[in-house]
CSV table of C-alpha atoms and ligand atoms in Angstrom, one decimal:
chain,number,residue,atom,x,y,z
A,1,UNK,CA,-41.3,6.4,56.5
A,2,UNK,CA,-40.4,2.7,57.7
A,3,UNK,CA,-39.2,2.0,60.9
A,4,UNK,CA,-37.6,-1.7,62.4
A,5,UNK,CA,-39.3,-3.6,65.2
A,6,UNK,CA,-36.5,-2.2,67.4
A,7,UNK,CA,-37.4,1.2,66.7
A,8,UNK,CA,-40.9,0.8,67.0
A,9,UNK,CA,-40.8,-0.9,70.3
A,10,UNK,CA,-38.2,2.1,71.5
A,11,UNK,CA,-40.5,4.7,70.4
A,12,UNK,CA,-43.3,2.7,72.2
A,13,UNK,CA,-41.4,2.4,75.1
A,14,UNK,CA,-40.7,6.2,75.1
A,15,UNK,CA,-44.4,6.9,74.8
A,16,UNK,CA,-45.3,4.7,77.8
A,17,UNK,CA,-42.6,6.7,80.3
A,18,UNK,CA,-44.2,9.8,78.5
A,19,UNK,CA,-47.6,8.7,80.5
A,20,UNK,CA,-49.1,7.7,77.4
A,21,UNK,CA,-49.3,4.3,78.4
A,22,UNK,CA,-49.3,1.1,76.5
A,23,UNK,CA,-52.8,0.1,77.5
A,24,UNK,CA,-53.8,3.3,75.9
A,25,UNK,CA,-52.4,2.4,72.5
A,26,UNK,CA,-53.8,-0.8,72.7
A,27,UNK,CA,-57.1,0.8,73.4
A,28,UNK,CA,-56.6,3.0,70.2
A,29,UNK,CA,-54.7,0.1,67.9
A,30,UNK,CA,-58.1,-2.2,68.7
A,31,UNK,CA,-60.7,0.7,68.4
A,32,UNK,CA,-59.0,2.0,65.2
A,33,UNK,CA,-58.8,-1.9,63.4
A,34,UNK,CA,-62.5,-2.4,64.4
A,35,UNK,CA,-63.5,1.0,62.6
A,36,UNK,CA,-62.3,-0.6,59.5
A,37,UNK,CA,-64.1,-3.9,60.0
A,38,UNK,CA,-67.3,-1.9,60.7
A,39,UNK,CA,-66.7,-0.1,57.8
A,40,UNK,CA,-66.5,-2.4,55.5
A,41,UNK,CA,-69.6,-4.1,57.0
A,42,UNK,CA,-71.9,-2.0,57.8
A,43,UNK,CA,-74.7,-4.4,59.2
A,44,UNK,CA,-72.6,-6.4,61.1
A,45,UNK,CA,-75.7,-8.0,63.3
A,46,UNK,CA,-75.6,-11.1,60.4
A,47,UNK,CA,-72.1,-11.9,59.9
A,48,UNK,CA,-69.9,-14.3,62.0
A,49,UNK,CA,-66.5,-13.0,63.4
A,50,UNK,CA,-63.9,-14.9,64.2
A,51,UNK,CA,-60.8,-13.0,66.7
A,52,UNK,CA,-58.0,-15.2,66.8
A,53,UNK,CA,-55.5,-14.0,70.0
A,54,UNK,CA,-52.4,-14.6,71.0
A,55,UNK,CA,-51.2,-14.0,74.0
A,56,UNK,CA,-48.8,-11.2,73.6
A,57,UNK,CA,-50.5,-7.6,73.1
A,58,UNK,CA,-51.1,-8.5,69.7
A,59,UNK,CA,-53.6,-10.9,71.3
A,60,UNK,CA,-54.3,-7.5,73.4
A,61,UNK,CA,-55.1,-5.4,70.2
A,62,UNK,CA,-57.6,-8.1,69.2
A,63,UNK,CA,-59.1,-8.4,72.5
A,64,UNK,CA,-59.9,-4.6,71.7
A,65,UNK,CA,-61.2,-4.8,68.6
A,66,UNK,CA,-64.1,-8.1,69.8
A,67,UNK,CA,-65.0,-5.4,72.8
A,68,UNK,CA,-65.5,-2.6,70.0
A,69,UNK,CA,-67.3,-5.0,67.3
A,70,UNK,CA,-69.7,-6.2,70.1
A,71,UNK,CA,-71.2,-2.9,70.5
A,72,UNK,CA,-71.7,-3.2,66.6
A,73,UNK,CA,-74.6,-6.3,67.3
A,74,UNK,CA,-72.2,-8.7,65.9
A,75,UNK,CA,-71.5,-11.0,69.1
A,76,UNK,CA,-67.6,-11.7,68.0
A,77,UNK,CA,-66.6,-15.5,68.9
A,78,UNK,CA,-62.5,-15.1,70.8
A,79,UNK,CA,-59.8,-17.7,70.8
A,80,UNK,CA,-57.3,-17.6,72.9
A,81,UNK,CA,-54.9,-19.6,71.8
A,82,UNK,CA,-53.2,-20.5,75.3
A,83,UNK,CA,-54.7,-20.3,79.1
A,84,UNK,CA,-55.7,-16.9,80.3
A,85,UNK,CA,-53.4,-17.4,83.3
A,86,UNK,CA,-50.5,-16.8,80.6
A,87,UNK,CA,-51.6,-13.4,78.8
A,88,UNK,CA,-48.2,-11.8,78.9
A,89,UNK,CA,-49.2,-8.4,79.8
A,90,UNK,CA,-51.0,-6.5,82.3
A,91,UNK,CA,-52.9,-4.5,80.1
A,92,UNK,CA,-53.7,-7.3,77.9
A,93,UNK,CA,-55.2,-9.2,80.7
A,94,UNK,CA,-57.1,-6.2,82.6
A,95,UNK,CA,-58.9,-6.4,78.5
A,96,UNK,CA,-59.2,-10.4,78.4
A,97,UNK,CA,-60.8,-9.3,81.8
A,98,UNK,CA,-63.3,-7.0,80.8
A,99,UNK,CA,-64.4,-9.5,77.7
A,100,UNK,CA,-65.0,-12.1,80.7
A,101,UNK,CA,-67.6,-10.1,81.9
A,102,UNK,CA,-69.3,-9.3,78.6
A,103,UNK,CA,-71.9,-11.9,77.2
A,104,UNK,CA,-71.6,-10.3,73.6
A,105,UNK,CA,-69.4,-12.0,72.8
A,106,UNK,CA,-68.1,-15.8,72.8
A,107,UNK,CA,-65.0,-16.6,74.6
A,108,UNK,CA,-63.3,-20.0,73.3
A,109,UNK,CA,-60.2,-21.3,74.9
A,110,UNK,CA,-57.7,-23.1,71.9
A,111,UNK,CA,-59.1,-27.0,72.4
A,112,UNK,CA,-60.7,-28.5,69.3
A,113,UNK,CA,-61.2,-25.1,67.0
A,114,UNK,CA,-60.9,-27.2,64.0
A,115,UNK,CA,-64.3,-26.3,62.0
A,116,UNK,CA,-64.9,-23.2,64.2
A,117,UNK,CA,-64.2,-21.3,61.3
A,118,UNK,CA,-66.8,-22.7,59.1
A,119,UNK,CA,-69.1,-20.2,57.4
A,120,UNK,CA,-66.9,-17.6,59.4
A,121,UNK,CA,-67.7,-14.2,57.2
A,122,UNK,CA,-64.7,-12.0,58.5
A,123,UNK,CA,-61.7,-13.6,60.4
A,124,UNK,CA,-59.2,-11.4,62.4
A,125,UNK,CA,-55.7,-12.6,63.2
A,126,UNK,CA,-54.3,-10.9,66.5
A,127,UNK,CA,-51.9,-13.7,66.9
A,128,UNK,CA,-48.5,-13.0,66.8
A,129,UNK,CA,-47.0,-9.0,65.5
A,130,UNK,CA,-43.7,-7.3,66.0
A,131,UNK,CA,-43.3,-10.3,69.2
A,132,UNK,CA,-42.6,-12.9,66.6
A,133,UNK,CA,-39.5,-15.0,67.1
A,134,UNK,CA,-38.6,-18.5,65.6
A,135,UNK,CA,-40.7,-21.2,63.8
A,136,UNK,CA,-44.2,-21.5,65.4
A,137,UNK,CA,-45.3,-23.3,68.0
A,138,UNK,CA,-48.5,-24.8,68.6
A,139,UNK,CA,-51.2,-24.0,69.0
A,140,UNK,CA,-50.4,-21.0,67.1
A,141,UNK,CA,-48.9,-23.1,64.1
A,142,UNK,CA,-52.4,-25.3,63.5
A,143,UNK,CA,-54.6,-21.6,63.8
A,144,UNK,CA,-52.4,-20.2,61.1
A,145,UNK,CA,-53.2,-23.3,59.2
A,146,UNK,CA,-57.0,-23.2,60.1
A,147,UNK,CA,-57.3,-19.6,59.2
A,148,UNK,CA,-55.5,-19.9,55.7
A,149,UNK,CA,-58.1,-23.0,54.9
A,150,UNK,CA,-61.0,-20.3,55.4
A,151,UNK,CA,-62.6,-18.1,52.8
A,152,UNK,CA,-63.9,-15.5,55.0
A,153,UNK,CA,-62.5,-11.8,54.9
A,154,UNK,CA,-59.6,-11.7,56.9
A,155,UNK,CA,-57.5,-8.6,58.5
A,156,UNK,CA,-54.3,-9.0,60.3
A,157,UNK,CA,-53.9,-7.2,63.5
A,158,UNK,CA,-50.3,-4.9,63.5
A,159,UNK,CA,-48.5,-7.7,61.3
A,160,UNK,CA,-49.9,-11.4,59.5
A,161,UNK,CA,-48.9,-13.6,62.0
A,162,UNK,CA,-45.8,-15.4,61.0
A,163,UNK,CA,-43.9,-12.2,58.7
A,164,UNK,CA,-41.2,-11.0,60.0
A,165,UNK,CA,-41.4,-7.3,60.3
A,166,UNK,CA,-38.2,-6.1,59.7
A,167,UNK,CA,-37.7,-8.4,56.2
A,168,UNK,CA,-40.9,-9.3,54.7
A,169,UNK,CA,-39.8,-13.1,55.1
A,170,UNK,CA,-42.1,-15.6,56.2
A,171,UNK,CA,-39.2,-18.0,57.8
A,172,UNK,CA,-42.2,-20.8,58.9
A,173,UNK,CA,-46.0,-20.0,57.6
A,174,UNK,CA,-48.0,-17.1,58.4
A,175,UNK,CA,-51.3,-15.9,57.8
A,176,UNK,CA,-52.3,-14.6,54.4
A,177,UNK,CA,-54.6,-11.7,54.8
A,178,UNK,CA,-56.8,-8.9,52.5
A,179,UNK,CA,-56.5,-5.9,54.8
A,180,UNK,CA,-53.5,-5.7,57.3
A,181,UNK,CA,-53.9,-1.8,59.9
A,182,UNK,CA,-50.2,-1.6,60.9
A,183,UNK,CA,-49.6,0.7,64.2
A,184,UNK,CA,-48.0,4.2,64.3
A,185,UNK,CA,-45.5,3.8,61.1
A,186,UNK,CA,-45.2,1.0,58.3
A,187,UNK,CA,-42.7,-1.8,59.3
A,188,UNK,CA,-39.8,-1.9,57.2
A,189,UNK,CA,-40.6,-5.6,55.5
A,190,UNK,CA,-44.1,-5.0,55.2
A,191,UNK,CA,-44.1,-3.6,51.9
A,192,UNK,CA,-42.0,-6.7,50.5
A,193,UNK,CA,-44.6,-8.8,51.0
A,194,UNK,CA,-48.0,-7.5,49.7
A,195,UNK,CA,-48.7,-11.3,49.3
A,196,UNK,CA,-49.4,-11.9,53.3
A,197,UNK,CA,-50.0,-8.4,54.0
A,198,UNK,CA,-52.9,-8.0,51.2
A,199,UNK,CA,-53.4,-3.8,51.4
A,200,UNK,CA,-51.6,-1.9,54.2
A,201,UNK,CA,-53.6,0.6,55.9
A,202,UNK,CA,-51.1,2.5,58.3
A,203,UNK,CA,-53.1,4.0,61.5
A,204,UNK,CA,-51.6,6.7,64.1
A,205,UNK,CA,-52.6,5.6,67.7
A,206,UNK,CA,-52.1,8.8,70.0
A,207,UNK,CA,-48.0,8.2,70.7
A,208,UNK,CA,-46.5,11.9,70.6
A,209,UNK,CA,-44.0,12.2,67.7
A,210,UNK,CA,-41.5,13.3,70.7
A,211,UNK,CA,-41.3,10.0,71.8
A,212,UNK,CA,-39.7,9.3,68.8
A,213,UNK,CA,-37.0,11.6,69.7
A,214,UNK,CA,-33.5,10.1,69.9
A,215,UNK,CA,-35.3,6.8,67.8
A,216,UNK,CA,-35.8,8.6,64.1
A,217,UNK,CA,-35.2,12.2,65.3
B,1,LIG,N1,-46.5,-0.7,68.1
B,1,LIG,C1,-47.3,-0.1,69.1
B,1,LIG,O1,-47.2,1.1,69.4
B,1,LIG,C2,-48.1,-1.0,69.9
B,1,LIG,C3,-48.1,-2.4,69.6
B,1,LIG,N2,-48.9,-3.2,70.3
B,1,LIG,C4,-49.2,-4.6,69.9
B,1,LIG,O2,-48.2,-5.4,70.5
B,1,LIG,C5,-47.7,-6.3,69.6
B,1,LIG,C6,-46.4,-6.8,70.1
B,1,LIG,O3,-46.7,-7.5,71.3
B,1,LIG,P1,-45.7,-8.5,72.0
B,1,LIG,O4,-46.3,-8.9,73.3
B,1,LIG,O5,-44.3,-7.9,72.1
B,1,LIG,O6,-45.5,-9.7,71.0
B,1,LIG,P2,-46.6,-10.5,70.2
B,1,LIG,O7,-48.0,-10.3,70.8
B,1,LIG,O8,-46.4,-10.2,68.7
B,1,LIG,O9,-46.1,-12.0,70.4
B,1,LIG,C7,-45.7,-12.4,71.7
B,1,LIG,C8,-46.3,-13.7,72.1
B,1,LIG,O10,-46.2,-14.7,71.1
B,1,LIG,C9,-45.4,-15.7,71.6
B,1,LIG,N3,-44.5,-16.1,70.5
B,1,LIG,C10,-43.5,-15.4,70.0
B,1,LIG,N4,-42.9,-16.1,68.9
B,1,LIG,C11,-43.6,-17.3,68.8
B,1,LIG,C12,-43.6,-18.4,68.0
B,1,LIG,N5,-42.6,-18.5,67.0
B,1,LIG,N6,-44.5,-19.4,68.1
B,1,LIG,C13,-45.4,-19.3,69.1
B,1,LIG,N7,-45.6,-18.3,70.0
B,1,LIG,C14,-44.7,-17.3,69.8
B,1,LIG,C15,-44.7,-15.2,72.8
B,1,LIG,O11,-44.4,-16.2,73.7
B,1,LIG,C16,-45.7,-14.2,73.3
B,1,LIG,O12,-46.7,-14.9,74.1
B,1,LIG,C17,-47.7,-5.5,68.3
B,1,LIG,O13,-47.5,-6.3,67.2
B,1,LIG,C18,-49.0,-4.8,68.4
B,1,LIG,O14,-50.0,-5.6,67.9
B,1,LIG,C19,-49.5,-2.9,71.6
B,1,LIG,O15,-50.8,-3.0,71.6
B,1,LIG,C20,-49.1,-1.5,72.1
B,1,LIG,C21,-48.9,-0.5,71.0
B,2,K,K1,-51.2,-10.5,63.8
């Protein structure tokens, strides 16, 4: 089944005032997209990783998944692609916070990321997800571009940054990926656009199918 960014985000909501709160899907959504990375890799000690975050909870998810990889030996380099002060979310922040405090990894605020993703061997793209509105600003806009210029591996976190969920459009640019791990259920425009999305891996993170009650049910 496909569902529309509206549904999904009522069915999340419903989840949260369930008790199964957001930061615990974002907990799942990261571990679950750094299982496949690890996966496919499984000595990750040599290879470079780049997380690109935004600051929504997409940005969340893929502080998750840098947390996860470092206890995989692989010392994940973040961007954040805006100041930390602006992380929308508290449970994307109380994560930002926790990689603050980790020296596994490399924490890079967006300045001049222009060849940081030389030799990069895997690239993940938590930039923008089902949050997406309008033609992209920057700094977002020139990391889309920087990532598309790169030959490494790349896996889109929830959506490619830039595709519209619900039509499979890309309205401005957006990331081309091999592997995008959707959330709960496939987004209706996914499947439209193979192209950005490369293969669509659809992972359950914990929400009770009763919260999709009065959404699908
Ligand atoms: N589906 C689930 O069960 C869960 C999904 N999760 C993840 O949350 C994102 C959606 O997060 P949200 O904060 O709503 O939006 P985004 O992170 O996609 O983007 C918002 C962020 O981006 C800025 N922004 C929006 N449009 C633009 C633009 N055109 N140019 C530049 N910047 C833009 C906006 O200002 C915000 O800062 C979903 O995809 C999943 O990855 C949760 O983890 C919980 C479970
Ligand atoms: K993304």
């Amino acid at each position: 089944m496909e569902i529309t960014v509206k549904q999904m985000m009522q069915i999340e909501e419903n989840g949260h005032q369930m008790g199964f709160f957001r930061k615990l899907m974002m907990e799942n959504a990261g571990a679950v997209t750094a299982r496949h990375i690890t996966e496919r890799y499984h000595d990750l000690t040599s290879k470079k990783i780049i997380v690109f975050a935004g600051l929504g909870n997409n940005g969340g998810d893929a502080f998750v998944v840098a947390r996860h990889l470092a206890a995989f030996g692989c010392t994940p380099t973040i961007i954040l692609l805006g100041h930390p002060d602006k992380i929308k979310t508290e449970e994307a922040r109380s994560n930002w916070k926790i990689l603050e405090k980790m020296n596994s990894v490399n924490l890079i605020l967006a300045s001049a990321i222009d060849t940081i993703t030389d030799g990069a061997d895997v690239i993940v793209d938590g930039i923008l997800g089902t949050g997406m509105s309008g033609k992209i600003r920057e700094p977002y806009s020139s990391a889309i571009d920087l990532i598309n210029q790169s030959n490494a591996f790349k896996f889109a976190v929830d959506v490619p940054s830039g595709l519209d969920p619900d039509t499979g459009i890309v309205n401005d640019k957006c990331v081309k990926v091999d592997i995008t791990i959707t959330f709960h259920k496939m987004k209706i425009g996914m499947p439209k656009n193979q192209d950005m999305c490369g293969k669509i891996i659809v992972e359950k993170i914990g929400i009770p199918p009763e919260a999709e009650i009065g959404v699908l049910l």
